[in-house]
PDB file of C-alpha atoms and ligand atoms in Angstrom:
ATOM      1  CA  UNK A  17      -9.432  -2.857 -14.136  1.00 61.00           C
ATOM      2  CA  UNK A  18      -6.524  -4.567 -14.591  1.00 59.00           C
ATOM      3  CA  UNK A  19      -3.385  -5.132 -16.785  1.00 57.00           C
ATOM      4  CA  UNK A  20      -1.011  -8.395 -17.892  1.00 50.00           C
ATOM      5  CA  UNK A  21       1.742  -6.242 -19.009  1.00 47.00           C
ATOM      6  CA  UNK A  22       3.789  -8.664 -17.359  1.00 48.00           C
ATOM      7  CA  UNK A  23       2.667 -11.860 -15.900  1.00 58.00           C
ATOM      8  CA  UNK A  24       1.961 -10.373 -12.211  1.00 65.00           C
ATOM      9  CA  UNK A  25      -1.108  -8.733 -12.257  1.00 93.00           C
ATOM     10  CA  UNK A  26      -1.892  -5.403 -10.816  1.00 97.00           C
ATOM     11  CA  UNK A  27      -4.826  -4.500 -10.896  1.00 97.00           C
ATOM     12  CA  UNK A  28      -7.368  -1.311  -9.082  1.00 98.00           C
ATOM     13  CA  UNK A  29     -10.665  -2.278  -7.499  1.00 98.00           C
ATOM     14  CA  UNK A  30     -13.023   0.543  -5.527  1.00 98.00           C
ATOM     15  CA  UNK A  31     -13.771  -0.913  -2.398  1.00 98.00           C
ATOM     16  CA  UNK A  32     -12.345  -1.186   1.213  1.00 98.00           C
ATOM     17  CA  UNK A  33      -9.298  -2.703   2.265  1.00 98.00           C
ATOM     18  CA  UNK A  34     -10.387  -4.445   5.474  1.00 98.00           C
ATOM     19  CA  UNK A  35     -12.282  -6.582   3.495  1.00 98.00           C
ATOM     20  CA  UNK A  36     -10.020  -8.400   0.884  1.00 98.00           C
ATOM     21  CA  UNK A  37      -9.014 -11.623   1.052  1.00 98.00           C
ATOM     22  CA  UNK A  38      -5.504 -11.368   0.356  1.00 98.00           C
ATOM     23  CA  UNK A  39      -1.734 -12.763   1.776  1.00 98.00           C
ATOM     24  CA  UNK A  40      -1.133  -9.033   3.267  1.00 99.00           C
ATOM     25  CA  UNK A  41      -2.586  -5.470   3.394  1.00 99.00           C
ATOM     26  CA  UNK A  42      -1.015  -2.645   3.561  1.00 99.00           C
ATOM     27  CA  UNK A  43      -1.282   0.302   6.416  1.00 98.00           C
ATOM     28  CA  UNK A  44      -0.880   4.012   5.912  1.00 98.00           C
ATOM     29  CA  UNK A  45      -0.023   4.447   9.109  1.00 98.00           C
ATOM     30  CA  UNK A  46       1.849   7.079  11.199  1.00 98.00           C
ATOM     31  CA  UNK A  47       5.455   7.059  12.612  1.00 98.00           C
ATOM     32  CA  UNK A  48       4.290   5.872  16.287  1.00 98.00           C
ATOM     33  CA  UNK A  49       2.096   2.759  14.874  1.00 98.00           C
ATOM     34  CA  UNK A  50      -0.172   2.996  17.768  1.00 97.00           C
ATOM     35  CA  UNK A  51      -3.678   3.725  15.579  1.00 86.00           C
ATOM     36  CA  UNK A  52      -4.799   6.563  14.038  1.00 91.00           C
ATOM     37  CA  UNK A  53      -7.722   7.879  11.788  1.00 95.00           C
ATOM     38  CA  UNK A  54      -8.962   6.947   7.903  1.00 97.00           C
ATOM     39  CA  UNK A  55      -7.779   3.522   6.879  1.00 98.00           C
ATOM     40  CA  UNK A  56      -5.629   3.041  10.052  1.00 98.00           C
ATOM     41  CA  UNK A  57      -8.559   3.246  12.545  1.00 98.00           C
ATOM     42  CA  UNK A  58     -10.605   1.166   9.640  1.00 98.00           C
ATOM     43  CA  UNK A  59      -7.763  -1.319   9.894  1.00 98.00           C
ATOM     44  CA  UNK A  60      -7.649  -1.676  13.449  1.00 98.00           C
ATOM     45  CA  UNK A  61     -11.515  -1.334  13.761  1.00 98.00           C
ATOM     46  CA  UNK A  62     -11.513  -4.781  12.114  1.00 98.00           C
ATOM     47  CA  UNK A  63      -8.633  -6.727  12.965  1.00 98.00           C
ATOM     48  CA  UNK A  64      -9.500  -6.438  16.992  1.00 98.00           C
ATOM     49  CA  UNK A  65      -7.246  -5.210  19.985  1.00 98.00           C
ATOM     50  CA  UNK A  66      -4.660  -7.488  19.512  1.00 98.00           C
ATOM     51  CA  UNK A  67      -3.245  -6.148  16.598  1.00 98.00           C
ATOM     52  CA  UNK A  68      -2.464  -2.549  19.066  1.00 98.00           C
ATOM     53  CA  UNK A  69      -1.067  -5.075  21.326  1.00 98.00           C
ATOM     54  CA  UNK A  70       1.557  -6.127  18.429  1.00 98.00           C
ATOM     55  CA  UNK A  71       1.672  -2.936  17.173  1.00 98.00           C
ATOM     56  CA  UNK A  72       3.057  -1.448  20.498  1.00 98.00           C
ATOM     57  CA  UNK A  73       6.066  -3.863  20.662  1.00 98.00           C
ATOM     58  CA  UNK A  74       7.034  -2.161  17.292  1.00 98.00           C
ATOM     59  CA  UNK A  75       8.645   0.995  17.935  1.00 98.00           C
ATOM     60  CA  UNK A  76       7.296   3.118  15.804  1.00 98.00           C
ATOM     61  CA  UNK A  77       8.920   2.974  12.399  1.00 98.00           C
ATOM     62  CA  UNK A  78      10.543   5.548  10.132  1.00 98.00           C
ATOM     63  CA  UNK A  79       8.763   7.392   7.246  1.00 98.00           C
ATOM     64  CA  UNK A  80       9.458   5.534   4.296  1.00 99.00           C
ATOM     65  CA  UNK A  81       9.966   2.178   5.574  1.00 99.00           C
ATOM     66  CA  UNK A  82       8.033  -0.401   6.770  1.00 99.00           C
ATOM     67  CA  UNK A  83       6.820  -3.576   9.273  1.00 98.00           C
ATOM     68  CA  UNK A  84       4.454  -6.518   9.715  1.00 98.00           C
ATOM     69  CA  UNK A  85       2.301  -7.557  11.732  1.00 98.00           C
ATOM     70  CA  UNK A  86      -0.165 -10.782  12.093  1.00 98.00           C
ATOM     71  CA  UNK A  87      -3.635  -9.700  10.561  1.00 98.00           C
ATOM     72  CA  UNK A  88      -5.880 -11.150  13.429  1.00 98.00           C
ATOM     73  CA  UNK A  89      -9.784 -10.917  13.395  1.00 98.00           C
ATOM     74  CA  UNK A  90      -8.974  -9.370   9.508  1.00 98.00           C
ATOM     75  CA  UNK A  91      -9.400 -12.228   6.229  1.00 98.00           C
ATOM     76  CA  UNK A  92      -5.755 -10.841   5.685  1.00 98.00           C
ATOM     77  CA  UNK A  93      -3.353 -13.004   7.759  1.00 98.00           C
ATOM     78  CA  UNK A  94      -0.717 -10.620   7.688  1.00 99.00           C
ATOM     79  CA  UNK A  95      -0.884  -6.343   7.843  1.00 99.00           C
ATOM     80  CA  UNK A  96       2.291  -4.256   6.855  1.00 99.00           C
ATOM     81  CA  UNK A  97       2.308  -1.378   8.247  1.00 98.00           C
ATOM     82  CA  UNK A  98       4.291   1.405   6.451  1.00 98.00           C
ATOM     83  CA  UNK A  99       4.120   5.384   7.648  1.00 98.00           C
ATOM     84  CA  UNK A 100       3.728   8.052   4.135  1.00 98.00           C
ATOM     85  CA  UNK A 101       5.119  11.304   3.552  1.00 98.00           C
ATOM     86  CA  UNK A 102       3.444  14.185   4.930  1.00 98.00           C
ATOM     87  CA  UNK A 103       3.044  16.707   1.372  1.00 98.00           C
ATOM     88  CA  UNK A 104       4.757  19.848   1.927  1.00 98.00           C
ATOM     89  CA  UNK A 105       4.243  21.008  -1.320  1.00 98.00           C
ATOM     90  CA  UNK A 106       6.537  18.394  -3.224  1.00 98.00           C
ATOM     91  CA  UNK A 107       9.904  19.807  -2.649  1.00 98.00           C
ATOM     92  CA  UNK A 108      10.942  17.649   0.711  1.00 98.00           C
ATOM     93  CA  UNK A 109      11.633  14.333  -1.109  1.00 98.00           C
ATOM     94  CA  UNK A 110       7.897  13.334  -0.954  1.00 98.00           C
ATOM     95  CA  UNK A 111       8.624  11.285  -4.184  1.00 98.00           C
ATOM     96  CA  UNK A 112      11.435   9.310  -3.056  1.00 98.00           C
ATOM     97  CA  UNK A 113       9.717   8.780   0.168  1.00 99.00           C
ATOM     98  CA  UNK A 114       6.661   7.543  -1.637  1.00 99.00           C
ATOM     99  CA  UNK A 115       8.146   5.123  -3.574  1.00 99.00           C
ATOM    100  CA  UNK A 116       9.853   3.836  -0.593  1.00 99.00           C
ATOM    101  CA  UNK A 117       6.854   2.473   1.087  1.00 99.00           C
ATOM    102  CA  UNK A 118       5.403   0.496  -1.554  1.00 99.00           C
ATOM    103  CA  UNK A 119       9.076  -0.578  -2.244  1.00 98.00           C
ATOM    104  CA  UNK A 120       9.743  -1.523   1.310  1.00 98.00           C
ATOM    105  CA  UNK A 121       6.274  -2.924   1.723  1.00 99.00           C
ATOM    106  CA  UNK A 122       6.703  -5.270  -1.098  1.00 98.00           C
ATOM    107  CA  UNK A 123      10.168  -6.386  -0.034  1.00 98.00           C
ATOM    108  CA  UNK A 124       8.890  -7.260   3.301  1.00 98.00           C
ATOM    109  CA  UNK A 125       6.319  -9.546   1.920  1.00 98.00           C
ATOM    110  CA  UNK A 126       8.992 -11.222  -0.664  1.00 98.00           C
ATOM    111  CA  UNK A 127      10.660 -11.986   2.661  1.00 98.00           C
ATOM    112  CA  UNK A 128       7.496 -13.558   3.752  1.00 98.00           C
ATOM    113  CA  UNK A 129       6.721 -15.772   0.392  1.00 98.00           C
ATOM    114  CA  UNK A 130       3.639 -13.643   0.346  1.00 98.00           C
ATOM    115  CA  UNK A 131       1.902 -14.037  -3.209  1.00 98.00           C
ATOM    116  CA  UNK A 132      -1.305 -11.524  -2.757  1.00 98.00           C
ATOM    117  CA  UNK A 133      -0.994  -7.706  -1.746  1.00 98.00           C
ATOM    118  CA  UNK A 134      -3.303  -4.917  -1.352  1.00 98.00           C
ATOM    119  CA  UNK A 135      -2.399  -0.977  -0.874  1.00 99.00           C
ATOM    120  CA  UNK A 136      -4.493   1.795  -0.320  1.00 99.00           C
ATOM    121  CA  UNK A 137      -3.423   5.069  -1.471  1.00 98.00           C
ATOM    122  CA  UNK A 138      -0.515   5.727   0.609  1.00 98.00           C
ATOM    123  CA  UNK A 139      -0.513   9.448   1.877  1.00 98.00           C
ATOM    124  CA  UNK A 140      -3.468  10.994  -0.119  1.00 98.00           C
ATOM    125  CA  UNK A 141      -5.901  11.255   2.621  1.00 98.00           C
ATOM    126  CA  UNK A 142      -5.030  13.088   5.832  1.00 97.00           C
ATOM    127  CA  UNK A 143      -1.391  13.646   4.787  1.00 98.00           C
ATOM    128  CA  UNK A 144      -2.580  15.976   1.552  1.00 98.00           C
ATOM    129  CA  UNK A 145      -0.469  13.724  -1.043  1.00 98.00           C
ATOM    130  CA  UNK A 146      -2.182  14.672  -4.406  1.00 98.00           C
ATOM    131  CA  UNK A 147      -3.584  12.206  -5.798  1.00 98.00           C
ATOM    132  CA  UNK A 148      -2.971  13.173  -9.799  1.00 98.00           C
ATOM    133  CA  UNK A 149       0.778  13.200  -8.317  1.00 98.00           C
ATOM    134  CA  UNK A 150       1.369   9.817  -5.794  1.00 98.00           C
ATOM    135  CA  UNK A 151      -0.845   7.713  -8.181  1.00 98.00           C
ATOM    136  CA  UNK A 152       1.487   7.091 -11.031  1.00 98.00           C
ATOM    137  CA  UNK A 153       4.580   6.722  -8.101  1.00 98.00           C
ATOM    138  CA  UNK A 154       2.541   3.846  -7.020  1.00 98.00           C
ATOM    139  CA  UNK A 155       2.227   2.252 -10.577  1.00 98.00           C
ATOM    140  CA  UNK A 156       6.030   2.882 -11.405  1.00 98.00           C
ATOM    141  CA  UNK A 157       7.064   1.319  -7.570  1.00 98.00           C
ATOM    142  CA  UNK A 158       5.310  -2.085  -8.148  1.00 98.00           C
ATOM    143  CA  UNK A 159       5.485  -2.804 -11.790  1.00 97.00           C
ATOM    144  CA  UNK A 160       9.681  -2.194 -11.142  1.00 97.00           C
ATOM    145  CA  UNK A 161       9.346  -3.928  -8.213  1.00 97.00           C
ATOM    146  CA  UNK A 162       7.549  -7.188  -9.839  1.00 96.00           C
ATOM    147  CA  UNK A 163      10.384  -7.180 -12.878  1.00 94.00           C
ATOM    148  CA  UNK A 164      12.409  -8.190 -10.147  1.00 95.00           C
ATOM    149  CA  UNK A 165      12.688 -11.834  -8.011  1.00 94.00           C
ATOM    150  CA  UNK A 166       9.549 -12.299  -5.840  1.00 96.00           C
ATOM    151  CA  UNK A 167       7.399 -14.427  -4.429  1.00 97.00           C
ATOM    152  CA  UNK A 168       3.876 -11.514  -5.293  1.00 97.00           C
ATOM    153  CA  UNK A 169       1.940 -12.257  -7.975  1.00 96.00           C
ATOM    154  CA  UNK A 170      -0.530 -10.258  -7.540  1.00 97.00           C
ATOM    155  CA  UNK A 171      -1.290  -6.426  -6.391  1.00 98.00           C
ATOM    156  CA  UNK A 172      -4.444  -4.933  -5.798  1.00 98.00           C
ATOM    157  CA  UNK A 173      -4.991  -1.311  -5.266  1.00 98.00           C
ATOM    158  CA  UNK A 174      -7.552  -0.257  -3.014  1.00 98.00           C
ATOM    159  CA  UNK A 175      -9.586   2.844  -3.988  1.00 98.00           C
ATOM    160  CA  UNK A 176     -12.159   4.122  -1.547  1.00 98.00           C
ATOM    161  CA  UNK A 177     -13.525   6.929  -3.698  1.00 97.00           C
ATOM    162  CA  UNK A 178     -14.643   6.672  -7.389  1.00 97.00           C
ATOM    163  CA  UNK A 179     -12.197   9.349  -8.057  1.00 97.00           C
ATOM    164  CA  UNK A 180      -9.133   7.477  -6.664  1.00 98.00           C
ATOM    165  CA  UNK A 181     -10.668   4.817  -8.375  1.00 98.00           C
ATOM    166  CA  UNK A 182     -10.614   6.718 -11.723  1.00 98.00           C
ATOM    167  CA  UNK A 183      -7.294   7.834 -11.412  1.00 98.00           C
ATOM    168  CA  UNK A 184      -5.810   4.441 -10.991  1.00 98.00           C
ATOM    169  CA  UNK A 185      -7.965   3.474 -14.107  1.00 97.00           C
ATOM    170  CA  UNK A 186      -6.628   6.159 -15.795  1.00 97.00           C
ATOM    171  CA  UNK A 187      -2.338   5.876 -15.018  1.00 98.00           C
ATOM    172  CA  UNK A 188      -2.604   1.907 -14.986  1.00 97.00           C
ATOM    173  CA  UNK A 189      -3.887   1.935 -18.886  1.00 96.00           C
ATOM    174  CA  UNK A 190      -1.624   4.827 -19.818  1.00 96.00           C
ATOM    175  CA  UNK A 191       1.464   3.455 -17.890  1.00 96.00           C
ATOM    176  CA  UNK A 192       0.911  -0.536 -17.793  1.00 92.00           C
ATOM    177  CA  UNK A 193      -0.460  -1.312 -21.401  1.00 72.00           C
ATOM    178  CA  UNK A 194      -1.657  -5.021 -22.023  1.00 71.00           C
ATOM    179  CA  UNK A 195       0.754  -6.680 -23.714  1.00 51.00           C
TER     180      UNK A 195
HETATM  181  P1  ADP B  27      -2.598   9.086   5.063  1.00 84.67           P
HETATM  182  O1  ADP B  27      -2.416   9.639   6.457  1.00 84.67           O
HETATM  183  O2  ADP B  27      -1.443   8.206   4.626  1.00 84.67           O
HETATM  184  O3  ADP B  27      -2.969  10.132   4.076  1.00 84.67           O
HETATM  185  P2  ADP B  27      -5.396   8.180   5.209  1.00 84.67           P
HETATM  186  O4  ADP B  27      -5.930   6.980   5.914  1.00 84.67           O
HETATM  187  O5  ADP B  27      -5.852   9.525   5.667  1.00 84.67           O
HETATM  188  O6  ADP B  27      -3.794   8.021   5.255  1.00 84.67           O
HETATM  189  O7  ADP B  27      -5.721   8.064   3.658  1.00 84.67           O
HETATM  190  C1  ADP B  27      -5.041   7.226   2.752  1.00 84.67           C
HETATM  191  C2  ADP B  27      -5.999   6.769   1.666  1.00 84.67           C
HETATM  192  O8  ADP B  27      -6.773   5.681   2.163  1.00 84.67           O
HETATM  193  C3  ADP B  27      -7.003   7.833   1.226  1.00 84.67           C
HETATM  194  O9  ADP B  27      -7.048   7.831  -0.205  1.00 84.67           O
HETATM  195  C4  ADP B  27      -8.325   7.346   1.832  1.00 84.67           C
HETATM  196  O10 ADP B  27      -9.438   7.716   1.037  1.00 84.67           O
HETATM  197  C5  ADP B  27      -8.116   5.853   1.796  1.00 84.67           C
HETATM  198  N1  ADP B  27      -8.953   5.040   2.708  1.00 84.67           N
HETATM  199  C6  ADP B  27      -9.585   5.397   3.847  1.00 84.67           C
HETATM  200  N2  ADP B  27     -10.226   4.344   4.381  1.00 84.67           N
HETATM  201  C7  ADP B  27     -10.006   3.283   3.544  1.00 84.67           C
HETATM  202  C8  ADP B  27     -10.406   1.911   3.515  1.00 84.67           C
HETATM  203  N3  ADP B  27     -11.170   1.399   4.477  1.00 84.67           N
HETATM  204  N4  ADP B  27      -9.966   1.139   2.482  1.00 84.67           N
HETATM  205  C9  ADP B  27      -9.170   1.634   1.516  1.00 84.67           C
HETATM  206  N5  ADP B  27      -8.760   2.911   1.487  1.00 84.67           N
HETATM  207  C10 ADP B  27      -9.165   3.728   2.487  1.00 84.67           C
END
């Protein structure tokens, strides 16, 4: 599923995110950056030890905004760890907050030359984000984002479930239409 609406693709794939083969993946992790559950503890599963080692010299990092690491024992050389909104009912700036990550995310990687991204659905699973609601954020973020001056040419969205999966389908053909 993908769409050429400008000449940087983005595109959704169902799969897992420890497993692509891309310049950078990106981490919904949690304000201390020391390891947590669902893709975090995936993450760190795979890259080895060494990346909590890293990790630990980070001091934490802010909701919104975001930091790299190396990607170690992952096929990802580099991991970008950014920390979600927690929902609380959509009234505490989730939105902004949202968009911030996958904003900050890809700025960090423009810093880096990086040309190859992947996110995973940034603060829909333990943090209760809906996904109906931080899906089309997502879109809007990095299609503004790659109007602008960067080095990315290419985003892939991560879905682990069909139904993520759908819903990306779904927003990327309504909101990114092949031109
Ligand atoms: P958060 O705390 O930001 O909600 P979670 O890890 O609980 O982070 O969930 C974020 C999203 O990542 C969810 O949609 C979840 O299904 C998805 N997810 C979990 N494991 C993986 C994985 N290995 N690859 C890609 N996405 C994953």
């Amino acid at each position: 599923m993908s769409s050429n609406g400008t000449s940087k693709k983005v595109i959704a794939i169902q799969g897992d995110i420890t497993q692509q083969g891309v310049d950078a993946i990106v981490n919904a992790a949690n304000e201390s950056l020391l390891g947590g559950g669902g893709v975090d503890g995936a993450i760190h599963q795979a890259a080895g030890p060494a990346l909590l080692e890293e990790c630990h010299t980070l001091n934490g990092c802010n909701v919104g905004d975001a930091k790299i690491t190396k990607g170690y024992q992952l096929l990802a050389k580099w991991v970008i760890h950014t920390v979600g909104p927690i929902w609380r009912g959509g009234n505490h700036q989730e939105d902004q907050l949202l968009a911030s990550c996958y904003r900050r995310c890809l700025e960090i990687a423009t810093e880096k030359r990086l040309k190859t991204i992947a996110f995973p659905a940034i603060s829909t699973g333990v943090y209760g984000y809906p996904m109906e609601l931080a899906t089309p954020i997502a879109i809007q973020t990095v299609n503004n984002f790659l109007q602008g001056n960067t080095t990315i040419h290419q985003v892939i969205f991560v879905c682990f479930s069909l139904d993520s999966y759908d819903c990306y389908k779904r927003f990327i053909l309504e909101m990114l239409p092949e031109k």
